[in-house]
PDB file of C-alpha atoms in Angstrom:
ATOM      1  CA  UNK A 194       0.428  -0.639 -33.965  1.00 67.00           C
ATOM      2  CA  UNK A 195       2.097  -0.194 -30.365  1.00 93.00           C
ATOM      3  CA  UNK A 196       5.308  -0.193 -29.264  1.00 97.00           C
ATOM      4  CA  UNK A 197       4.655  -3.264 -26.721  1.00 98.00           C
ATOM      5  CA  UNK A 198       2.461  -4.998 -29.414  1.00 98.00           C
ATOM      6  CA  UNK A 199       3.583  -8.850 -29.184  1.00 98.00           C
ATOM      7  CA  UNK A 200       1.021 -10.277 -31.770  1.00 97.00           C
ATOM      8  CA  UNK A 201       2.685 -12.833 -33.498  1.00 96.00           C
ATOM      9  CA  UNK A 202       5.553 -13.456 -30.496  1.00 98.00           C
ATOM     10  CA  UNK A 203       6.386 -16.394 -29.578  1.00 98.00           C
ATOM     11  CA  UNK A 204       7.878 -16.799 -25.760  1.00 98.00           C
ATOM     12  CA  UNK A 205       9.265 -19.413 -23.206  1.00 98.00           C
ATOM     13  CA  UNK A 206       9.385 -17.798 -19.647  1.00 98.00           C
ATOM     14  CA  UNK A 207      11.418 -20.088 -17.625  1.00 98.00           C
ATOM     15  CA  UNK A 208       9.656 -20.154 -13.393  1.00 96.00           C
ATOM     16  CA  UNK A 209       6.001 -19.172 -14.738  1.00 97.00           C
ATOM     17  CA  UNK A 210       4.467 -20.919 -12.344  1.00 96.00           C
ATOM     18  CA  UNK A 211       4.638 -17.682  -9.732  1.00 94.00           C
ATOM     19  CA  UNK A 212       6.181 -14.658  -8.991  1.00 94.00           C
ATOM     20  CA  UNK A 213       7.824 -12.642 -11.255  1.00 95.00           C
ATOM     21  CA  UNK A 214       7.568 -15.599 -13.757  1.00 97.00           C
ATOM     22  CA  UNK A 215       3.756 -15.649 -13.979  1.00 96.00           C
ATOM     23  CA  UNK A 216       3.343 -12.044 -14.204  1.00 97.00           C
ATOM     24  CA  UNK A 217       5.864 -11.359 -17.009  1.00 98.00           C
ATOM     25  CA  UNK A 218       3.433 -14.393 -19.262  1.00 98.00           C
ATOM     26  CA  UNK A 219       0.514 -12.931 -18.164  1.00 98.00           C
ATOM     27  CA  UNK A 220       1.607  -9.627 -19.446  1.00 98.00           C
ATOM     28  CA  UNK A 221       2.923 -11.365 -22.958  1.00 98.00           C
ATOM     29  CA  UNK A 222      -0.019 -12.768 -23.268  1.00 98.00           C
ATOM     30  CA  UNK A 223      -1.850  -9.395 -22.333  1.00 98.00           C
ATOM     31  CA  UNK A 224       0.024  -7.684 -24.951  1.00 98.00           C
ATOM     32  CA  UNK A 225      -0.658 -10.918 -27.505  1.00 98.00           C
ATOM     33  CA  UNK A 226       2.264 -13.355 -27.092  1.00 98.00           C
ATOM     34  CA  UNK A 227       1.760 -17.097 -27.061  1.00 98.00           C
ATOM     35  CA  UNK A 228       3.552 -18.346 -24.067  1.00 98.00           C
ATOM     36  CA  UNK A 229       5.603 -21.545 -22.946  1.00 98.00           C
ATOM     37  CA  UNK A 230       5.133 -21.812 -18.924  1.00 98.00           C
ATOM     38  CA  UNK A 231       7.286 -23.950 -17.771  1.00 98.00           C
ATOM     39  CA  UNK A 232       8.840 -25.135 -14.379  1.00 96.00           C
ATOM     40  CA  UNK A 233       9.916 -28.685 -12.561  1.00 95.00           C
ATOM     41  CA  UNK A 234       6.398 -29.089 -11.487  1.00 96.00           C
ATOM     42  CA  UNK A 235       3.927 -29.327 -13.994  1.00 98.00           C
ATOM     43  CA  UNK A 236       0.492 -28.704 -12.628  1.00 97.00           C
ATOM     44  CA  UNK A 237       1.327 -25.443 -10.872  1.00 97.00           C
ATOM     45  CA  UNK A 238       2.429 -24.795 -14.255  1.00 98.00           C
ATOM     46  CA  UNK A 239      -0.803 -26.148 -16.220  1.00 98.00           C
ATOM     47  CA  UNK A 240      -2.699 -24.109 -14.007  1.00 98.00           C
ATOM     48  CA  UNK A 241      -0.716 -20.467 -15.430  1.00 98.00           C
ATOM     49  CA  UNK A 242      -1.826 -21.740 -18.673  1.00 98.00           C
ATOM     50  CA  UNK A 243      -5.244 -22.345 -18.465  1.00 98.00           C
ATOM     51  CA  UNK A 244      -5.833 -18.836 -16.226  1.00 98.00           C
ATOM     52  CA  UNK A 245      -4.467 -17.479 -19.512  1.00 98.00           C
ATOM     53  CA  UNK A 246      -5.887 -19.542 -21.846  1.00 98.00           C
ATOM     54  CA  UNK A 247      -9.180 -19.004 -20.471  1.00 98.00           C
ATOM     55  CA  UNK A 248      -8.689 -14.812 -21.089  1.00 98.00           C
ATOM     56  CA  UNK A 249      -6.218 -15.632 -24.650  1.00 98.00           C
ATOM     57  CA  UNK A 250      -7.761 -18.901 -25.758  1.00 98.00           C
ATOM     58  CA  UNK A 251      -5.016 -20.701 -27.712  1.00 98.00           C
ATOM     59  CA  UNK A 252      -1.301 -18.302 -25.981  1.00 98.00           C
ATOM     60  CA  UNK A 253      -0.674 -20.786 -23.661  1.00 98.00           C
ATOM     61  CA  UNK A 254       1.021 -24.684 -22.776  1.00 98.00           C
ATOM     62  CA  UNK A 255       2.192 -26.170 -19.968  1.00 98.00           C
ATOM     63  CA  UNK A 256       5.842 -27.860 -20.323  1.00 98.00           C
ATOM     64  CA  UNK A 257       7.834 -28.841 -17.234  1.00 97.00           C
ATOM     65  CA  UNK A 258      11.741 -28.580 -17.207  1.00 97.00           C
ATOM     66  CA  UNK A 259      15.167 -28.671 -15.316  1.00 97.00           C
ATOM     67  CA  UNK A 260      17.507 -26.802 -14.760  1.00 97.00           C
ATOM     68  CA  UNK A 261      20.392 -29.786 -13.897  1.00 96.00           C
ATOM     69  CA  UNK A 262      19.484 -31.217 -17.108  1.00 98.00           C
ATOM     70  CA  UNK A 263      20.296 -29.936 -20.695  1.00 98.00           C
ATOM     71  CA  UNK A 264      17.789 -32.681 -22.390  1.00 98.00           C
ATOM     72  CA  UNK A 265      15.207 -31.673 -20.130  1.00 98.00           C
ATOM     73  CA  UNK A 266      15.670 -27.985 -21.350  1.00 98.00           C
ATOM     74  CA  UNK A 267      16.256 -28.983 -25.047  1.00 98.00           C
ATOM     75  CA  UNK A 268      13.040 -31.131 -24.530  1.00 98.00           C
ATOM     76  CA  UNK A 269      11.015 -28.136 -23.261  1.00 98.00           C
ATOM     77  CA  UNK A 270      11.918 -25.740 -26.782  1.00 98.00           C
ATOM     78  CA  UNK A 271      11.509 -28.486 -28.639  1.00 98.00           C
ATOM     79  CA  UNK A 272       7.993 -28.610 -27.369  1.00 98.00           C
ATOM     80  CA  UNK A 273       7.370 -24.680 -27.530  1.00 98.00           C
ATOM     81  CA  UNK A 274       8.408 -24.674 -31.335  1.00 98.00           C
ATOM     82  CA  UNK A 275       6.225 -27.069 -31.859  1.00 98.00           C
ATOM     83  CA  UNK A 276       3.115 -25.911 -30.903  1.00 98.00           C
ATOM     84  CA  UNK A 277       3.449 -22.303 -31.561  1.00 98.00           C
ATOM     85  CA  UNK A 278       6.232 -22.083 -33.775  1.00 98.00           C
ATOM     86  CA  UNK A 279      10.211 -20.694 -33.746  1.00 98.00           C
ATOM     87  CA  UNK A 280      11.544 -18.710 -30.209  1.00 98.00           C
ATOM     88  CA  UNK A 281      10.741 -14.874 -30.272  1.00 98.00           C
ATOM     89  CA  UNK A 282      11.463 -14.425 -26.923  1.00 98.00           C
ATOM     90  CA  UNK A 283      13.949 -15.867 -24.262  1.00 98.00           C
ATOM     91  CA  UNK A 284      13.014 -14.784 -21.007  1.00 98.00           C
ATOM     92  CA  UNK A 285      15.840 -17.010 -18.250  1.00 98.00           C
ATOM     93  CA  UNK A 286      13.784 -15.726 -15.057  1.00 97.00           C
ATOM     94  CA  UNK A 287      14.173 -19.135 -13.250  1.00 97.00           C
ATOM     95  CA  UNK A 288      16.743 -19.457 -10.250  1.00 95.00           C
ATOM     96  CA  UNK A 289      17.900 -21.176  -7.355  1.00 93.00           C
ATOM     97  CA  UNK A 290      19.079 -19.706  -4.501  1.00 91.00           C
ATOM     98  CA  UNK A 291      19.574 -22.709  -1.250  1.00 92.00           C
ATOM     99  CA  UNK A 292      21.955 -20.798   0.837  1.00 92.00           C
ATOM    100  CA  UNK A 293      20.973 -18.114   2.616  1.00 88.00           C
ATOM    101  CA  UNK A 294      23.852 -17.154   4.957  1.00 93.00           C
ATOM    102  CA  UNK A 295      27.829 -16.180   5.060  1.00 95.00           C
ATOM    103  CA  UNK A 296      29.360 -18.032   1.775  1.00 95.00           C
ATOM    104  CA  UNK A 297      31.829 -19.547   4.127  1.00 95.00           C
ATOM    105  CA  UNK A 298      29.326 -21.615   5.629  1.00 97.00           C
ATOM    106  CA  UNK A 299      27.465 -22.833   2.299  1.00 97.00           C
ATOM    107  CA  UNK A 300      28.631 -25.967   1.459  1.00 97.00           C
ATOM    108  CA  UNK A 301      29.781 -27.575  -1.921  1.00 97.00           C
ATOM    109  CA  UNK A 302      26.686 -29.457  -3.318  1.00 97.00           C
ATOM    110  CA  UNK A 303      24.717 -25.561  -2.706  1.00 97.00           C
ATOM    111  CA  UNK A 304      27.506 -23.868  -4.633  1.00 97.00           C
ATOM    112  CA  UNK A 305      27.454 -26.132  -7.423  1.00 97.00           C
ATOM    113  CA  UNK A 306      23.780 -26.113  -7.558  1.00 97.00           C
ATOM    114  CA  UNK A 307      23.361 -22.117  -7.430  1.00 97.00           C
ATOM    115  CA  UNK A 308      26.193 -21.683 -10.179  1.00 98.00           C
ATOM    116  CA  UNK A 309      24.644 -24.154 -12.642  1.00 98.00           C
ATOM    117  CA  UNK A 310      21.342 -23.495 -12.627  1.00 97.00           C
ATOM    118  CA  UNK A 311      21.639 -19.718 -12.184  1.00 97.00           C
ATOM    119  CA  UNK A 312      24.653 -19.292 -15.050  1.00 98.00           C
ATOM    120  CA  UNK A 313      25.656 -22.706 -16.707  1.00 98.00           C
ATOM    121  CA  UNK A 314      21.597 -23.516 -17.814  1.00 98.00           C
ATOM    122  CA  UNK A 315      20.529 -19.659 -19.142  1.00 97.00           C
ATOM    123  CA  UNK A 316      23.744 -20.800 -21.219  1.00 98.00           C
ATOM    124  CA  UNK A 317      22.085 -23.865 -21.945  1.00 98.00           C
ATOM    125  CA  UNK A 318      19.174 -22.002 -23.043  1.00 98.00           C
ATOM    126  CA  UNK A 319      20.301 -19.747 -25.026  1.00 98.00           C
ATOM    127  CA  UNK A 320      22.369 -21.605 -27.605  1.00 98.00           C
ATOM    128  CA  UNK A 321      19.025 -23.517 -28.254  1.00 98.00           C
ATOM    129  CA  UNK A 322      17.057 -20.559 -29.208  1.00 98.00           C
ATOM    130  CA  UNK A 323      19.992 -18.366 -30.132  1.00 98.00           C
ATOM    131  CA  UNK A 324      20.731 -20.477 -33.864  1.00 98.00           C
ATOM    132  CA  UNK A 325      16.699 -19.708 -34.915  1.00 98.00           C
ATOM    133  CA  UNK A 326      16.443 -16.133 -34.003  1.00 98.00           C
ATOM    134  CA  UNK A 327      20.046 -15.594 -36.054  1.00 98.00           C
ATOM    135  CA  UNK A 328      18.097 -17.489 -38.907  1.00 98.00           C
ATOM    136  CA  UNK A 329      15.382 -14.908 -39.048  1.00 97.00           C
ATOM    137  CA  UNK A 330      17.769 -11.927 -38.025  1.00 98.00           C
ATOM    138  CA  UNK A 331      15.505 -11.504 -35.103  1.00 98.00           C
ATOM    139  CA  UNK A 332      15.305 -12.269 -31.749  1.00 98.00           C
ATOM    140  CA  UNK A 333      15.340 -10.499 -28.278  1.00 98.00           C
ATOM    141  CA  UNK A 334      16.684 -12.358 -24.885  1.00 98.00           C
ATOM    142  CA  UNK A 335      16.323 -11.219 -20.694  1.00 98.00           C
ATOM    143  CA  UNK A 336      17.734 -12.205 -18.513  1.00 98.00           C
ATOM    144  CA  UNK A 337      16.364 -11.452 -15.098  1.00 98.00           C
ATOM    145  CA  UNK A 338      18.944 -10.400 -12.563  1.00 97.00           C
ATOM    146  CA  UNK A 339      19.102  -8.787  -9.518  1.00 96.00           C
ATOM    147  CA  UNK A 340      20.611  -5.759  -7.196  1.00 95.00           C
ATOM    148  CA  UNK A 341      22.237  -8.501  -5.484  1.00 94.00           C
ATOM    149  CA  UNK A 342      24.459  -8.405  -8.733  1.00 96.00           C
ATOM    150  CA  UNK A 343      25.536  -5.006  -8.112  1.00 96.00           C
ATOM    151  CA  UNK A 344      26.431  -4.441  -4.576  1.00 93.00           C
ATOM    152  CA  UNK A 345      27.992  -6.706  -1.478  1.00 92.00           C
ATOM    153  CA  UNK A 346      25.469  -9.376   0.461  1.00 90.00           C
ATOM    154  CA  UNK A 347      26.967 -10.755   3.463  1.00 90.00           C
ATOM    155  CA  UNK A 348      23.663 -13.244   3.124  1.00 88.00           C
ATOM    156  CA  UNK A 349      23.257 -14.341  -0.616  1.00 91.00           C
ATOM    157  CA  UNK A 350      26.695 -14.103  -1.917  1.00 95.00           C
ATOM    158  CA  UNK A 351      26.522 -16.747  -3.467  1.00 96.00           C
ATOM    159  CA  UNK A 352      23.541 -15.614  -5.143  1.00 96.00           C
ATOM    160  CA  UNK A 353      24.519 -12.357  -5.938  1.00 97.00           C
ATOM    161  CA  UNK A 354      27.671 -13.280  -7.555  1.00 98.00           C
ATOM    162  CA  UNK A 355      25.282 -15.140 -10.557  1.00 98.00           C
ATOM    163  CA  UNK A 356      23.515 -12.148 -10.661  1.00 97.00           C
ATOM    164  CA  UNK A 357      25.989 -10.354 -11.616  1.00 98.00           C
ATOM    165  CA  UNK A 358      26.985 -12.651 -13.680  1.00 98.00           C
ATOM    166  CA  UNK A 359      23.923 -12.024 -15.299  1.00 97.00           C
ATOM    167  CA  UNK A 360      25.469  -8.803 -15.907  1.00 98.00           C
ATOM    168  CA  UNK A 361      28.151  -9.672 -17.639  1.00 98.00           C
ATOM    169  CA  UNK A 362      26.762 -12.083 -20.100  1.00 98.00           C
ATOM    170  CA  UNK A 363      24.487  -9.466 -21.719  1.00 98.00           C
ATOM    171  CA  UNK A 364      27.432  -7.534 -22.212  1.00 98.00           C
ATOM    172  CA  UNK A 365      29.557 -10.423 -23.792  1.00 98.00           C
ATOM    173  CA  UNK A 366      26.656 -11.686 -25.481  1.00 98.00           C
ATOM    174  CA  UNK A 367      25.575  -8.432 -26.872  1.00 98.00           C
ATOM    175  CA  UNK A 368      28.737  -8.080 -28.964  1.00 98.00           C
ATOM    176  CA  UNK A 369      28.025 -11.791 -29.862  1.00 98.00           C
ATOM    177  CA  UNK A 370      24.119 -11.600 -31.108  1.00 98.00           C
ATOM    178  CA  UNK A 371      24.561  -7.700 -32.269  1.00 98.00           C
ATOM    179  CA  UNK A 372      25.674  -8.320 -35.719  1.00 98.00           C
ATOM    180  CA  UNK A 373      22.701 -10.750 -35.984  1.00 98.00           C
ATOM    181  CA  UNK A 374      19.932  -8.124 -34.959  1.00 98.00           C
ATOM    182  CA  UNK A 375      19.691 -10.206 -31.021  1.00 98.00           C
ATOM    183  CA  UNK A 376      19.331  -8.078 -28.565  1.00 98.00           C
ATOM    184  CA  UNK A 377      20.458  -9.432 -24.564  1.00 98.00           C
ATOM    185  CA  UNK A 378      19.258  -7.547 -21.790  1.00 98.00           C
ATOM    186  CA  UNK A 379      18.958  -7.319 -17.651  1.00 98.00           C
ATOM    187  CA  UNK A 380      16.421  -6.721 -15.496  1.00 98.00           C
ATOM    188  CA  UNK A 381      17.509  -6.017 -12.346  1.00 97.00           C
ATOM    189  CA  UNK A 382      14.830  -5.662 -10.154  1.00 96.00           C
ATOM    190  CA  UNK A 383      15.280  -5.157  -5.852  1.00 92.00           C
ATOM    191  CA  UNK A 384      13.778  -6.949  -3.257  1.00 89.00           C
ATOM    192  CA  UNK A 385       9.541  -8.127  -4.572  1.00 90.00           C
ATOM    193  CA  UNK A 386       7.078 -10.130  -2.751  1.00 83.00           C
ATOM    194  CA  UNK A 387       7.246 -13.757  -4.537  1.00 80.00           C
ATOM    195  CA  UNK A 388       7.412 -16.565  -2.545  1.00 72.00           C
ATOM    196  CA  UNK A 389      11.337 -16.886  -3.611  1.00 67.00           C
ATOM    197  CA  UNK A 390      12.418 -13.687  -2.199  1.00 63.00           C
ATOM    198  CA  UNK A 391       9.742 -14.811   1.059  1.00 62.00           C
ATOM    199  CA  UNK A 392      13.323 -15.295   3.395  1.00 63.00           C
ATOM    200  CA  UNK A 393      13.872 -11.852   2.630  1.00 65.00           C
ATOM    201  CA  UNK A 394      10.586  -9.814   3.408  1.00 62.00           C
ATOM    202  CA  UNK A 395       9.224 -12.026   6.028  1.00 68.00           C
ATOM    203  CA  UNK A 396      12.345 -10.866   7.943  1.00 75.00           C
ATOM    204  CA  UNK A 397      10.855  -7.573   9.697  1.00 80.00           C
ATOM    205  CA  UNK A 398      14.534  -6.592  10.027  1.00 78.00           C
ATOM    206  CA  UNK A 399      15.704  -7.392   6.641  1.00 75.00           C
ATOM    207  CA  UNK A 400      11.765  -5.247   5.715  1.00 75.00           C
ATOM    208  CA  UNK A 401      12.532  -2.592   7.062  1.00 78.00           C
ATOM    209  CA  UNK A 402      16.202  -2.045   6.398  1.00 73.00           C
ATOM    210  CA  UNK A 403      14.614  -2.697   2.468  1.00 73.00           C
ATOM    211  CA  UNK A 404      11.949  -0.502   2.896  1.00 81.00           C
ATOM    212  CA  UNK A 405      14.443   2.296   4.881  1.00 82.00           C
ATOM    213  CA  UNK A 406      16.761   2.507   2.168  1.00 84.00           C
ATOM    214  CA  UNK A 407      14.511   2.870  -0.916  1.00 89.00           C
ATOM    215  CA  UNK A 408      13.500   6.092  -1.997  1.00 92.00           C
ATOM    216  CA  UNK A 409       9.960   5.285  -2.600  1.00 93.00           C
ATOM    217  CA  UNK A 410       9.573   3.114   1.068  1.00 89.00           C
ATOM    218  CA  UNK A 411       8.557  -0.050  -0.161  1.00 88.00           C
ATOM    219  CA  UNK A 412       9.171  -3.360  -1.562  1.00 86.00           C
ATOM    220  CA  UNK A 413       8.057  -4.422  -5.187  1.00 89.00           C
ATOM    221  CA  UNK A 414       5.374  -6.427  -6.413  1.00 92.00           C
ATOM    222  CA  UNK A 415       6.023  -8.835  -9.364  1.00 93.00           C
ATOM    223  CA  UNK A 416       3.937  -7.107 -12.049  1.00 94.00           C
ATOM    224  CA  UNK A 417       5.934  -4.200 -11.687  1.00 95.00           C
ATOM    225  CA  UNK A 418       8.915  -5.959 -12.970  1.00 96.00           C
ATOM    226  CA  UNK A 419       6.701  -7.342 -15.726  1.00 97.00           C
ATOM    227  CA  UNK A 420       6.411  -4.074 -17.549  1.00 96.00           C
ATOM    228  CA  UNK A 421      10.223  -4.307 -18.038  1.00 97.00           C
ATOM    229  CA  UNK A 422      10.308  -7.133 -20.008  1.00 98.00           C
ATOM    230  CA  UNK A 423       7.264  -6.842 -22.215  1.00 98.00           C
ATOM    231  CA  UNK A 424       9.280  -3.380 -22.878  1.00 98.00           C
ATOM    232  CA  UNK A 425      12.726  -5.680 -23.511  1.00 98.00           C
ATOM    233  CA  UNK A 426      10.547  -8.321 -25.234  1.00 98.00           C
ATOM    234  CA  UNK A 427       9.062  -5.492 -27.830  1.00 98.00           C
ATOM    235  CA  UNK A 428       9.806  -3.051 -30.453  1.00 97.00           C
ATOM    236  CA  UNK A 429      10.351  -0.369 -27.828  1.00 98.00           C
ATOM    237  CA  UNK A 430      13.028  -1.929 -26.823  1.00 98.00           C
ATOM    238  CA  UNK A 431      14.782  -2.535 -30.611  1.00 98.00           C
ATOM    239  CA  UNK A 432      17.586  -0.624 -30.089  1.00 98.00           C
ATOM    240  CA  UNK A 433      18.655  -1.408 -25.904  1.00 98.00           C
ATOM    241  CA  UNK A 434      21.038  -4.269 -26.151  1.00 98.00           C
ATOM    242  CA  UNK A 435      23.614  -5.277 -23.144  1.00 98.00           C
ATOM    243  CA  UNK A 436      22.253  -3.190 -20.623  1.00 98.00           C
ATOM    244  CA  UNK A 437      20.783  -3.773 -17.450  1.00 98.00           C
ATOM    245  CA  UNK A 438      17.229  -2.488 -16.279  1.00 98.00           C
ATOM    246  CA  UNK A 439      17.370  -1.464 -12.323  1.00 97.00           C
ATOM    247  CA  UNK A 440      13.633  -1.441 -11.120  1.00 96.00           C
ATOM    248  CA  UNK A 441      14.535  -1.682  -7.128  1.00 94.00           C
ATOM    249  CA  UNK A 442      12.487   1.297  -5.864  1.00 93.00           C
ATOM    250  CA  UNK A 443      15.356   3.390  -5.519  1.00 94.00           C
ATOM    251  CA  UNK A 444      17.362   1.202  -2.999  1.00 91.00           C
ATOM    252  CA  UNK A 445      21.088   1.383  -4.946  1.00 92.00           C
ATOM    253  CA  UNK A 446      20.168   5.158  -5.039  1.00 90.00           C
TER     254      UNK A 446
END
C-alpha cells in the first residue's frame, strides 16, 4: 500500500468550492478518500461534488456552512458523519480577508470578521472532530496558513496575524493531541493563483514583486498546494506534527 493512500478515510475540506480547497478535495478523492465539500454557497459545492463523483462515484457530498455560525459548522460536520462515518481528516482552508491596506484603516467590523472567521471558526471545527479522533486514536488536522504569518506586510496585516495564529495553534495543539495520536500541521503557501488572492496577483506591481523574490520565478498553482495536504493527511506524515510546511517557490528564503 502506498504511503499516500487515503482509501477509507473521510475528510472535511472547508472552502472547497474553488481554489486551493477544491484542489485538495480533488486530490484526496484521487487518493481514495471520501470528501465533504463545503463553503457558504451550496451551488458551487454541488458542482465540485458532482465532478468528483463522476470520476469516483460516491466519494463526495456537498454541504453548505458558514464560518460565522457554530451551529452551521456543527450541522456540516454531522452531515459528513451521517454520509460517510467518522471524520479522519480536517482541512481548515476557508478564510476571510475583507480588508486590503494598512491596519490603521481597517474597520472594527472587518477586524472582527477576520479574527472570527480565521481563528475562532477553526477552533470550533477542531473541537467538533477531535473527540471522535481521540476515541479512535487517529486523525490528521491541517490548517492552511500563509507566508504572511511568517513576515510583516503593509497591505494584509490583520489577515497575516490570523495566519501567524495558525502556526502557533498547531504547536499548541500538537502538544495537547499528541498523546491521542492526533496530528496537526499547517501549510503556509506563498502567492497562489486563486480568486481569493486575485487582488494580489492581478496587481502588476505586486505580481512583479512576488515573482522577483521567488527562487522559482513564479507564483503557485492550487494543485501544488494540494500535494502537501495529501502528504499531511496520509501515513507518509505519520511521524510529523506541530509543523508548518512552507510552499512559496522560495520567497521567504
